[in-house]
Coordinates of C-alpha atoms (C1' of nucleotides) in Angstrom, one line a residue:
Chain A
M1 CA 102.3 87.3 149.0
P2 CA 104.1 85.3 146.6
P3 CA 102.8 85.2 142.9
T4 CA 100.4 82.3 142.3
V5 CA 101.1 79.6 139.8
R6 CA 98.8 81.2 137.3
E7 CA 100.8 84.6 137.6
R8 CA 104.2 82.8 137.2
V9 CA 103.1 80.8 134.0
R10 CA 101.3 83.9 132.7
A11 CA 104.6 85.9 133.0
E12 CA 106.7 83.1 131.5
L13 CA 104.4 82.9 128.4
T14 CA 104.4 86.5 128.1
A15 CA 108.3 86.5 128.0
E16 CA 108.1 83.7 125.5
I17 CA 106.0 85.5 123.4
T18 CA 108.0 88.8 123.5
A19 CA 111.1 86.5 122.7
A20 CA 109.6 85.0 119.7
A21 CA 108.5 88.2 118.5
R22 CA 112.0 89.8 119.1
R23 CA 113.3 87.0 117.1
Q24 CA 110.8 87.8 114.1
L25 CA 111.6 91.5 114.4
A26 CA 115.5 90.7 113.8
E27 CA 114.6 88.4 111.0
V28 CA 111.9 90.2 109.0
G29 CA 111.5 93.7 110.4
A30 CA 108.9 95.5 112.1
A31 CA 106.7 96.0 108.9
A32 CA 106.5 92.3 108.1
L33 CA 106.2 91.3 112.0
S34 CA 103.2 89.1 112.3
L35 CA 101.3 88.2 115.2
R36 CA 100.1 85.0 113.7
A37 CA 103.8 83.9 112.9
V38 CA 104.6 84.7 116.4
A39 CA 101.7 82.5 117.6
R40 CA 102.9 79.6 115.5
E41 CA 106.5 79.7 116.7
V42 CA 105.2 79.8 120.3
G43 CA 102.9 77.0 119.2
M44 CA 99.5 78.2 120.1
A45 CA 96.5 79.6 118.4
S46 CA 96.7 83.2 117.1
S47 CA 93.7 84.0 119.1
A48 CA 95.4 82.9 122.4
V49 CA 98.0 85.7 121.9
Y50 CA 95.5 88.4 122.3
R51 CA 95.0 87.2 125.9
Y52 CA 98.6 88.7 126.6
F53 CA 98.7 91.7 123.9
A54 CA 95.7 93.5 123.1
S55 CA 96.9 94.2 119.6
R56 CA 99.7 93.9 117.3
D57 CA 100.7 97.6 118.1
D58 CA 100.6 96.5 121.8
L59 CA 103.3 94.0 121.1
L60 CA 105.4 96.4 119.2
T61 CA 105.3 98.8 121.9
R62 CA 106.6 96.5 124.1
L63 CA 109.4 95.6 121.8
I64 CA 110.1 99.2 121.4
I65 CA 110.6 99.7 125.1
D66 CA 112.7 96.7 125.2
G67 CA 114.8 97.9 122.5
Y68 CA 115.4 101.4 124.1
D69 CA 116.4 99.5 127.4
A70 CA 118.9 97.4 125.4
L71 CA 120.4 100.3 123.4
G72 CA 120.3 102.5 126.7
A73 CA 122.1 99.6 128.8
A74 CA 124.6 99.3 126.0
A75 CA 125.4 102.9 126.3
E76 CA 125.8 103.0 130.0
D77 CA 128.0 99.8 129.8
A78 CA 130.3 101.7 127.3
D79 CA 130.7 104.8 129.7
D80 CA 133.8 104.8 132.1
P81 CA 133.3 107.4 134.3
D82 CA 137.1 107.8 135.1
A83 CA 138.0 108.4 131.5
P84 CA 138.5 111.7 130.3
P85 CA 135.3 113.3 128.8
R86 CA 136.3 113.1 125.2
E87 CA 137.1 109.6 125.4
R88 CA 133.8 108.8 127.3
W89 CA 131.9 110.8 124.5
L90 CA 133.6 108.7 121.7
A91 CA 133.1 105.5 123.7
V92 CA 129.5 105.8 124.1
C93 CA 128.8 106.9 120.5
R94 CA 130.7 104.0 119.2
A95 CA 128.4 101.9 121.6
V96 CA 125.3 103.1 120.1
R97 CA 126.6 102.5 116.5
S98 CA 127.7 99.1 117.5
W99 CA 124.2 98.2 118.7
G100 CA 122.5 99.6 115.8
R101 CA 124.8 97.6 113.3
A102 CA 124.0 94.5 115.5
H103 CA 120.2 95.1 115.6
P104 CA 119.3 96.9 112.4
H105 CA 115.5 96.1 112.4
E106 CA 115.3 97.1 116.1
Y107 CA 117.2 100.4 115.5
A108 CA 114.8 101.2 112.5
L109 CA 111.9 100.3 114.8
L110 CA 113.3 102.7 117.5
Y111 CA 114.4 105.6 115.3
G112 CA 112.9 105.1 111.6
S113 CA 109.6 106.1 110.6
P114 CA 106.9 105.7 113.6
V115 CA 104.9 102.7 112.4
P116 CA 101.8 102.8 114.6
G117 CA 99.1 105.6 114.0
Y118 CA 101.8 108.3 114.6
A119 CA 101.8 108.4 118.6
A120 CA 104.8 107.4 120.5
P121 CA 103.1 105.8 123.5
R122 CA 104.1 107.5 126.7
D123 CA 105.5 104.4 128.2
T124 CA 108.5 104.7 125.9
V125 CA 109.6 108.1 127.0
P126 CA 111.7 107.1 130.2
A127 CA 113.4 104.1 128.4
A128 CA 114.2 106.4 125.2
A129 CA 116.0 108.9 127.4
R130 CA 118.6 106.5 128.9
V131 CA 121.1 107.2 125.9
G132 CA 120.4 111.0 126.2
V133 CA 121.3 110.5 130.1
V134 CA 124.5 109.0 129.5
L135 CA 125.5 111.6 127.1
G136 CA 124.3 114.3 129.2
R137 CA 126.3 112.9 132.3
I138 CA 129.3 113.1 130.4
L139 CA 128.7 116.7 129.6
G140 CA 127.7 117.4 133.0
D141 CA 130.8 115.7 134.4
A142 CA 132.9 117.8 132.2
A143 CA 131.4 121.0 133.0
R144 CA 131.6 120.1 136.8
G145 CA 135.3 119.4 136.2
G146 CA 135.9 122.8 134.4
A147 CA 136.6 121.0 131.1
L148 CA 133.8 122.5 129.4
P149 CA 133.8 126.3 128.3
E150 CA 131.1 127.9 130.3
A151 CA 130.4 130.3 127.5
L152 CA 130.4 129.3 123.8
G153 CA 129.3 132.6 122.6
G154 CA 126.2 131.6 121.3
D155 CA 123.1 133.6 121.8
R156 CA 121.5 133.3 125.1
D157 CA 118.1 131.9 124.6
P158 CA 116.6 130.5 127.9
E159 CA 113.7 128.0 127.9
L160 CA 114.6 127.0 124.3
V161 CA 115.6 123.7 125.7
S162 CA 113.0 122.8 128.3
D163 CA 114.4 122.7 131.9
E164 CA 113.7 118.9 132.3
T165 CA 115.6 118.0 129.2
A166 CA 118.3 120.3 130.1
A167 CA 118.5 118.4 133.6
V168 CA 118.9 115.3 131.7
L169 CA 121.6 116.5 129.4
G170 CA 123.5 118.2 132.1
G171 CA 123.3 115.6 134.6
E172 CA 123.0 117.3 137.9
H173 CA 124.8 120.2 136.7
A174 CA 121.5 122.0 135.8
A175 CA 123.3 125.3 135.2
L176 CA 124.7 124.4 131.9
D177 CA 124.8 127.3 129.4
D178 CA 122.1 127.7 127.1
A179 CA 124.3 127.4 123.9
V180 CA 125.6 124.0 125.4
R181 CA 122.2 122.8 125.9
L182 CA 121.6 123.4 122.4
R183 CA 124.8 122.1 121.1
A184 CA 124.1 119.0 123.2
L185 CA 120.6 118.3 121.7
L186 CA 122.2 119.2 118.1
A187 CA 125.1 116.6 118.8
W188 CA 122.7 113.8 120.1
S189 CA 120.7 114.5 116.8
S190 CA 123.8 114.4 114.8
V191 CA 124.9 111.1 116.3
Y192 CA 121.6 109.6 115.1
G193 CA 121.6 111.1 111.9
T194 CA 125.0 109.6 111.2
I195 CA 124.1 106.1 112.3
S196 CA 120.9 106.3 110.5
F197 CA 122.4 107.4 107.2
E198 CA 124.9 104.4 107.7
L199 CA 122.1 101.8 108.5
F200 CA 119.5 102.9 106.1
G201 CA 122.0 102.8 103.3
H202 CA 122.1 106.6 102.5
L203 CA 126.1 106.5 102.6
V204 CA 126.6 103.5 100.3
G205 CA 129.1 104.6 97.7
S206 CA 129.9 107.7 99.5
V207 CA 132.2 106.5 102.3
T208 CA 134.7 103.9 101.8
D209 CA 135.7 103.2 105.3
T210 CA 132.6 103.6 107.6
D211 CA 134.3 102.8 110.9
R212 CA 136.9 105.5 110.2
Y213 CA 134.4 107.9 109.0
F214 CA 132.2 107.4 112.1
D215 CA 135.0 108.0 114.4
L216 CA 136.2 111.2 112.7
A217 CA 132.5 112.5 112.5
M218 CA 132.2 111.8 116.4
G219 CA 135.3 113.6 117.0
E220 CA 133.9 116.7 115.2
L221 CA 130.7 116.5 117.1
A222 CA 132.8 116.2 120.5
G223 CA 134.6 119.3 119.4
L224 CA 131.3 121.1 118.9
V225 CA 130.0 120.6 122.2
G226 CA 133.3 121.6 123.7
L227 CA 134.8 118.2 124.8
Chain B
M1 CA 106.7 109.2 65.5
P2 CA 104.0 110.5 67.6
P3 CA 102.9 108.3 70.5
T4 CA 99.9 106.2 69.7
V5 CA 96.7 106.7 71.3
R6 CA 97.2 103.5 73.6
E7 CA 100.5 105.0 74.7
R8 CA 99.1 108.3 75.6
V9 CA 96.1 106.8 77.5
R10 CA 98.6 104.4 79.3
A11 CA 100.8 107.4 80.3
E12 CA 97.8 109.3 81.5
L13 CA 96.5 106.4 83.6
T14 CA 99.9 105.7 85.2
A15 CA 100.0 109.3 86.2
E16 CA 96.4 109.1 87.6
I17 CA 97.2 105.9 89.6
T18 CA 100.6 107.7 91.0
A19 CA 98.4 110.8 92.0
A20 CA 95.8 108.8 93.9
A21 CA 98.7 106.8 95.5
R22 CA 100.2 110.1 96.6
R23 CA 97.0 111.2 98.1
Q24 CA 96.7 107.9 99.8
L25 CA 100.3 108.1 101.2
A26 CA 99.8 111.6 102.7
E27 CA 96.8 110.5 104.3
V28 CA 97.7 107.2 106.0
G29 CA 101.3 106.7 105.2
A30 CA 103.2 104.4 103.5
A31 CA 102.8 101.3 106.0
A32 CA 98.9 101.4 105.3
L33 CA 99.2 102.3 101.6
S34 CA 97.0 99.9 99.8
L35 CA 97.1 99.1 96.3
R36 CA 93.4 97.9 96.5
A37 CA 92.4 101.3 98.0
V38 CA 94.3 103.1 95.1
A39 CA 92.5 101.0 92.6
R40 CA 89.3 101.9 94.3
E41 CA 89.9 105.6 94.2
V42 CA 91.0 105.3 90.4
G43 CA 87.8 103.4 89.7
M44 CA 89.0 100.2 88.2
A45 CA 89.6 96.7 89.6
S46 CA 92.8 96.0 91.9
S47 CA 93.8 93.5 89.2
A48 CA 94.1 96.0 86.5
V49 CA 96.5 98.4 88.6
Y50 CA 99.0 95.5 88.0
R51 CA 99.1 96.2 84.4
Y52 CA 100.9 99.3 85.4
F53 CA 102.8 98.6 88.5
A54 CA 104.1 95.0 88.9
S55 CA 103.8 95.1 92.7
R56 CA 103.0 97.4 95.6
D57 CA 106.7 97.9 96.2
D58 CA 107.0 99.0 92.6
L59 CA 104.6 101.6 93.2
L60 CA 106.3 102.9 96.3
T61 CA 109.4 103.2 94.6
R62 CA 107.9 105.4 92.0
L63 CA 106.8 107.4 95.1
I64 CA 110.0 107.5 96.5
I65 CA 111.6 108.8 93.2
D66 CA 108.9 111.4 92.9
G67 CA 109.4 112.5 96.6
Y68 CA 113.0 112.7 96.1
D69 CA 112.7 115.0 93.0
A70 CA 110.0 117.2 94.6
L71 CA 112.2 117.6 97.9
G72 CA 115.2 118.5 95.6
A73 CA 113.3 121.0 93.7
A74 CA 112.3 122.6 96.9
A75 CA 115.9 122.8 97.6
E76 CA 117.1 124.1 94.5
D77 CA 114.1 126.8 94.5
A78 CA 115.4 128.2 97.8
D79 CA 118.9 128.5 96.7
D80 CA 120.0 132.1 95.5
P81 CA 123.2 131.8 94.0
D82 CA 124.0 135.5 94.7
A83 CA 123.5 135.5 98.3
P84 CA 126.2 135.0 100.8
P85 CA 127.1 131.4 101.3
R86 CA 125.9 131.4 105.0
E87 CA 122.6 132.8 103.9
R88 CA 122.3 130.1 101.3
W89 CA 123.1 127.3 103.5
L90 CA 120.3 128.5 105.9
A91 CA 117.9 129.0 103.2
V92 CA 118.2 125.5 101.9
C93 CA 118.0 124.2 105.3
R94 CA 114.9 125.8 106.0
A95 CA 113.4 124.6 102.7
V96 CA 114.2 121.2 103.4
R97 CA 112.7 121.1 106.8
S98 CA 109.6 122.9 105.4
W99 CA 108.9 120.3 102.8
G100 CA 109.3 117.6 105.5
R101 CA 106.7 119.3 107.7
A102 CA 104.4 119.8 104.9
H103 CA 104.8 116.1 103.5
P104 CA 105.8 114.2 106.6
H105 CA 104.6 110.7 105.3
E106 CA 106.6 111.5 102.1
Y107 CA 109.5 112.5 104.2
A108 CA 109.4 109.3 106.3
L109 CA 109.0 107.2 103.1
L110 CA 112.6 108.9 101.9
Y111 CA 114.5 109.1 105.0
G112 CA 112.8 106.7 107.6
S113 CA 113.2 102.8 107.9
P114 CA 113.4 101.4 104.4
V115 CA 110.1 99.5 104.0
P116 CA 111.0 97.1 101.2
G117 CA 113.2 94.2 101.8
Y118 CA 116.1 96.4 102.5
A119 CA 117.4 97.3 99.2
A120 CA 116.9 101.1 97.7
P121 CA 116.4 100.4 94.2
R122 CA 119.3 102.0 91.8
D123 CA 116.9 104.3 90.2
T124 CA 116.3 106.5 93.4
V125 CA 119.9 107.3 93.5
P126 CA 120.2 110.2 91.2
A127 CA 117.0 111.9 92.5
A128 CA 118.1 111.3 96.0
A129 CA 121.3 113.0 95.4
R130 CA 119.5 116.3 94.4
V131 CA 119.8 117.9 98.0
G132 CA 123.2 116.8 98.3
V133 CA 124.0 118.6 95.0
V134 CA 122.6 121.8 96.1
L135 CA 124.2 121.9 99.4
G136 CA 127.6 121.0 97.9
R137 CA 127.3 123.6 95.2
I138 CA 127.0 126.0 98.1
L139 CA 130.2 124.8 99.8
G140 CA 131.9 124.8 96.4
D141 CA 131.0 128.4 95.4
A142 CA 132.3 129.3 98.7
A143 CA 135.6 127.6 98.4
R144 CA 135.9 129.2 94.8
G145 CA 135.4 132.5 96.4
G146 CA 137.8 132.1 99.1
A147 CA 135.2 132.2 101.9
L148 CA 136.0 128.6 102.9
P149 CA 139.1 128.0 105.0
E150 CA 141.3 125.4 102.8
A151 CA 142.8 123.7 105.6
L152 CA 140.6 123.1 108.6
G153 CA 143.1 121.3 110.5
G154 CA 141.6 117.8 110.4
D155 CA 143.6 114.7 109.5
R156 CA 144.3 114.3 105.9
D157 CA 142.3 111.1 104.8
P158 CA 142.3 110.7 101.2
E159 CA 139.7 108.4 99.7
L160 CA 137.6 108.3 102.9
V161 CA 134.6 110.1 101.0
S162 CA 134.6 108.6 97.6
D163 CA 135.6 110.9 94.7
E164 CA 132.4 110.9 93.0
T165 CA 130.6 111.9 96.1
A166 CA 133.3 114.6 96.8
A167 CA 132.8 115.9 93.2
V168 CA 129.0 116.3 94.2
L169 CA 129.6 118.0 97.4
G170 CA 132.0 120.2 96.2
G171 CA 130.3 121.2 92.9
E172 CA 133.0 121.6 90.3
H173 CA 135.4 122.6 93.0
A174 CA 136.7 119.0 93.2
A175 CA 139.7 119.7 95.1
L176 CA 138.1 120.3 98.4
D177 CA 140.0 119.6 101.5
D178 CA 139.6 116.2 102.8
A179 CA 138.4 117.5 106.1
V180 CA 135.7 119.8 104.5
R181 CA 134.6 116.7 102.6
L182 CA 134.1 115.0 105.8
R183 CA 132.4 117.9 107.6
A184 CA 130.1 118.4 104.7
L185 CA 128.8 114.9 104.7
L186 CA 128.6 115.1 108.6
A187 CA 126.5 118.2 108.2
W188 CA 124.2 117.0 105.8
S189 CA 123.6 113.8 107.9
S190 CA 123.0 116.2 110.9
V191 CA 120.5 118.2 109.0
Y192 CA 118.8 114.9 108.5
G193 CA 119.1 114.0 112.0
T194 CA 117.7 117.4 113.1
I195 CA 114.7 117.2 110.8
S196 CA 113.9 113.8 111.6
F197 CA 114.0 114.1 115.3
E198 CA 111.6 117.0 115.0
L199 CA 109.2 115.1 112.5
F200 CA 109.3 111.6 114.3
G201 CA 108.4 113.1 117.5
H202 CA 111.8 112.7 119.5
L203 CA 112.0 116.3 120.4
V204 CA 108.6 116.8 121.9
G205 CA 109.0 118.0 125.5
S206 CA 112.5 119.0 124.9
V207 CA 112.4 122.0 122.6
T208 CA 109.7 124.6 123.0
D209 CA 110.4 126.6 119.9
T210 CA 111.1 124.4 117.1
D211 CA 111.6 127.0 114.6
R212 CA 114.1 128.7 116.5
Y213 CA 116.0 125.8 117.6
F214 CA 116.2 124.9 114.0
D215 CA 117.7 128.1 112.7
L216 CA 120.3 127.9 115.7
A217 CA 121.1 124.3 115.0
M218 CA 121.6 125.0 111.3
G219 CA 123.8 128.1 112.1
E220 CA 126.1 125.9 114.2
L221 CA 126.3 123.5 111.4
A222 CA 127.1 126.2 109.0
G223 CA 130.0 127.4 111.3
L224 CA 131.0 123.4 111.4
V225 CA 131.6 123.3 107.7
G226 CA 133.2 126.6 107.7
L227 CA 130.6 129.1 106.3
Chain C
dC1 C1' 83.5 69.9 146.5
dG2 C1' 81.5 73.5 143.8
dC3 C1' 81.8 77.7 141.5
dA4 C1' 83.6 81.7 139.2
dG5 C1' 87.4 83.1 136.4
dC6 C1' 91.0 82.6 133.2
dC7 C1' 92.7 80.4 129.2
dG8 C1' 93.4 78.1 124.6
dA9 C1' 91.1 76.8 120.5
dG10 C1' 88.3 77.2 116.6
dA11 C1' 85.4 79.6 113.2
dG12 C1' 84.7 83.5 111.0
dC13 C1' 84.8 88.7 109.1
dG14 C1' 86.8 91.9 106.2
dC15 C1' 90.8 93.2 104.5
dT16 C1' 95.4 92.6 102.0
dG17 C1' 98.9 91.5 97.9
dC18 C1' 98.9 89.0 94.0
dT19 C1' 97.7 85.3 89.9
dC20 C1' 95.0 83.3 86.3
dT21 C1' 91.6 83.3 83.0
dC22 C1' 88.4 85.3 80.0
dG23 C1' 85.9 88.4 77.0
dA24 C1' 86.4 92.9 74.9
dC25 C1' 89.0 96.2 72.1
dA26 C1' 92.7 98.7 69.6
dA27 C1' 97.0 98.5 66.5
dC28 C1' 99.2 96.3 62.6
dG29 C1' 100.0 93.5 58.2
dC30 C1' 97.8 92.2 54.1
Chain D
dG1 C1' 88.6 96.2 54.8
dC2 C1' 89.6 92.5 57.4
dG3 C1' 91.7 89.0 60.0
dT4 C1' 95.5 88.6 63.4
dT5 C1' 98.1 89.8 67.5
dG6 C1' 98.8 91.9 71.4
dT7 C1' 97.0 94.6 75.1
dC8 C1' 93.7 95.9 78.6
dG9 C1' 89.8 95.6 82.4
dA10 C1' 87.3 92.7 85.2
dG11 C1' 86.1 89.0 87.9
dA12 C1' 87.2 84.8 90.7
dG13 C1' 90.3 83.0 93.9
dC14 C1' 94.2 81.8 97.0
dA15 C1' 96.8 82.5 101.0
dG16 C1' 97.8 85.4 104.7
dC17 C1' 96.9 89.1 107.7
dG18 C1' 94.5 91.7 112.4
dC19 C1' 91.1 90.9 115.1
dT20 C1' 86.5 89.2 117.4
dC21 C1' 83.4 86.0 119.5
dT22 C1' 82.0 81.6 121.2
dC23 C1' 82.7 77.6 123.5
dG24 C1' 84.7 73.9 126.6
dG25 C1' 88.3 72.8 129.8
dC26 C1' 90.9 73.8 133.6
dT27 C1' 92.7 76.5 137.9
dG28 C1' 92.4 78.6 142.1
dC29 C1' 89.5 80.3 145.8
dG30 C1' 85.9 79.9 149.0

DNA sequence: CGCAGCCGAGAGCGCTGCTCTCGACAACGC
DNA sequence: GCGTTGTCGAGAGCAGCGCTCTCGGCTGCG
């Protein structure tokens, strides 16, 4: 049956609250995001917001999921399946960095210090995996196309990287070499480390041309995973 | 002239406050660190603490500097100048990870989302550089010993990595190849990314044996920089 | 039409960072 | 030795926060 008017209004108001919260987040960051300020912007009493989000952390969790989804979508959009693997890798890395530079506070919320208690709610996992899926599909396609050396000479170490993650990282090409699994995970950590260092200010004064530095670094990482 | 009684007492009280703050930080994290709670623990009125630290951010800055120093000291202690370069590299990386696992909230304060406004105070820079200096000394020693390939085949790109940073990264061996400078910086970012992914929970469910994963990953990075 | 359930508003609790004022005490010059 | 000056701790207070509870009004269902 169609949604009742009540449900529609409720959904719209929920969206309006999250939109206001996202604006607040972009302006002042997650630490200073105030539920009362969001309520003021939407134009209702702070207590009324609690009809829609049980707590400030719940609202933040909503923003985290949305952030992962937006970042994942940016990565997916940047991937052209017909391009050569190395180009695909570089394009997706650049897209992730661009998104981070455009939304520094959101990026910090996703990949910075975990703000709430210390537990990432389970709901965030699928959304968080999207970027990994994109990078993994590139590796899997490259492996299927024979562009990836099957044995890189690393130690065999089955089960170090769990099968489910390996499946993600390798797309449908589940039989990726153990060493490739390891390097793929390391490469993704390194992409994240590089972008975070730049966004969090650890590179100021060290690198003059951050664009060029990033491209060269991502090229090195592409070489590391065999692309 | 010797410090007056007043100065001595003031220094002691300052130390007592920072110690209490460090305990609070270790327990509840930077976001929940409350100046009033620190004052309660020390046993004085909250307003009195402002005689010693102008603001909560000032207190946090003190903790940041202390954290960088403690981490830097741990890295320096772990470095045995007589060991082969690759072993030195691995030992320092392990020490950084161990420190992070032992002090997760401090680590998050140093390398997570920047909490205050967005500007890392200038005072933190020298302390923050200590780990980089240690890693750089290893590379410099290796290069001086001929253990590092002079040309790795990367594009020449002078001035990408600023000279002062290159001097740090290469120890006194200032003439490190441009490609080595780039890879050294990338490697340090990757070490940070790997540790942060683990501490911030982005690897849960993906890696079964985090100790072994870390060692293998650091080995890959050592290979990347030429060790 | 009447009733149950949802919803917004307001008041209020305990907490926070921070400021101001005031009384007490130590350090210095005479 | 004594007064002056500057420092210090304590208390009260302000504005803001997350969150709870209660109450009155409105909506949708029977």
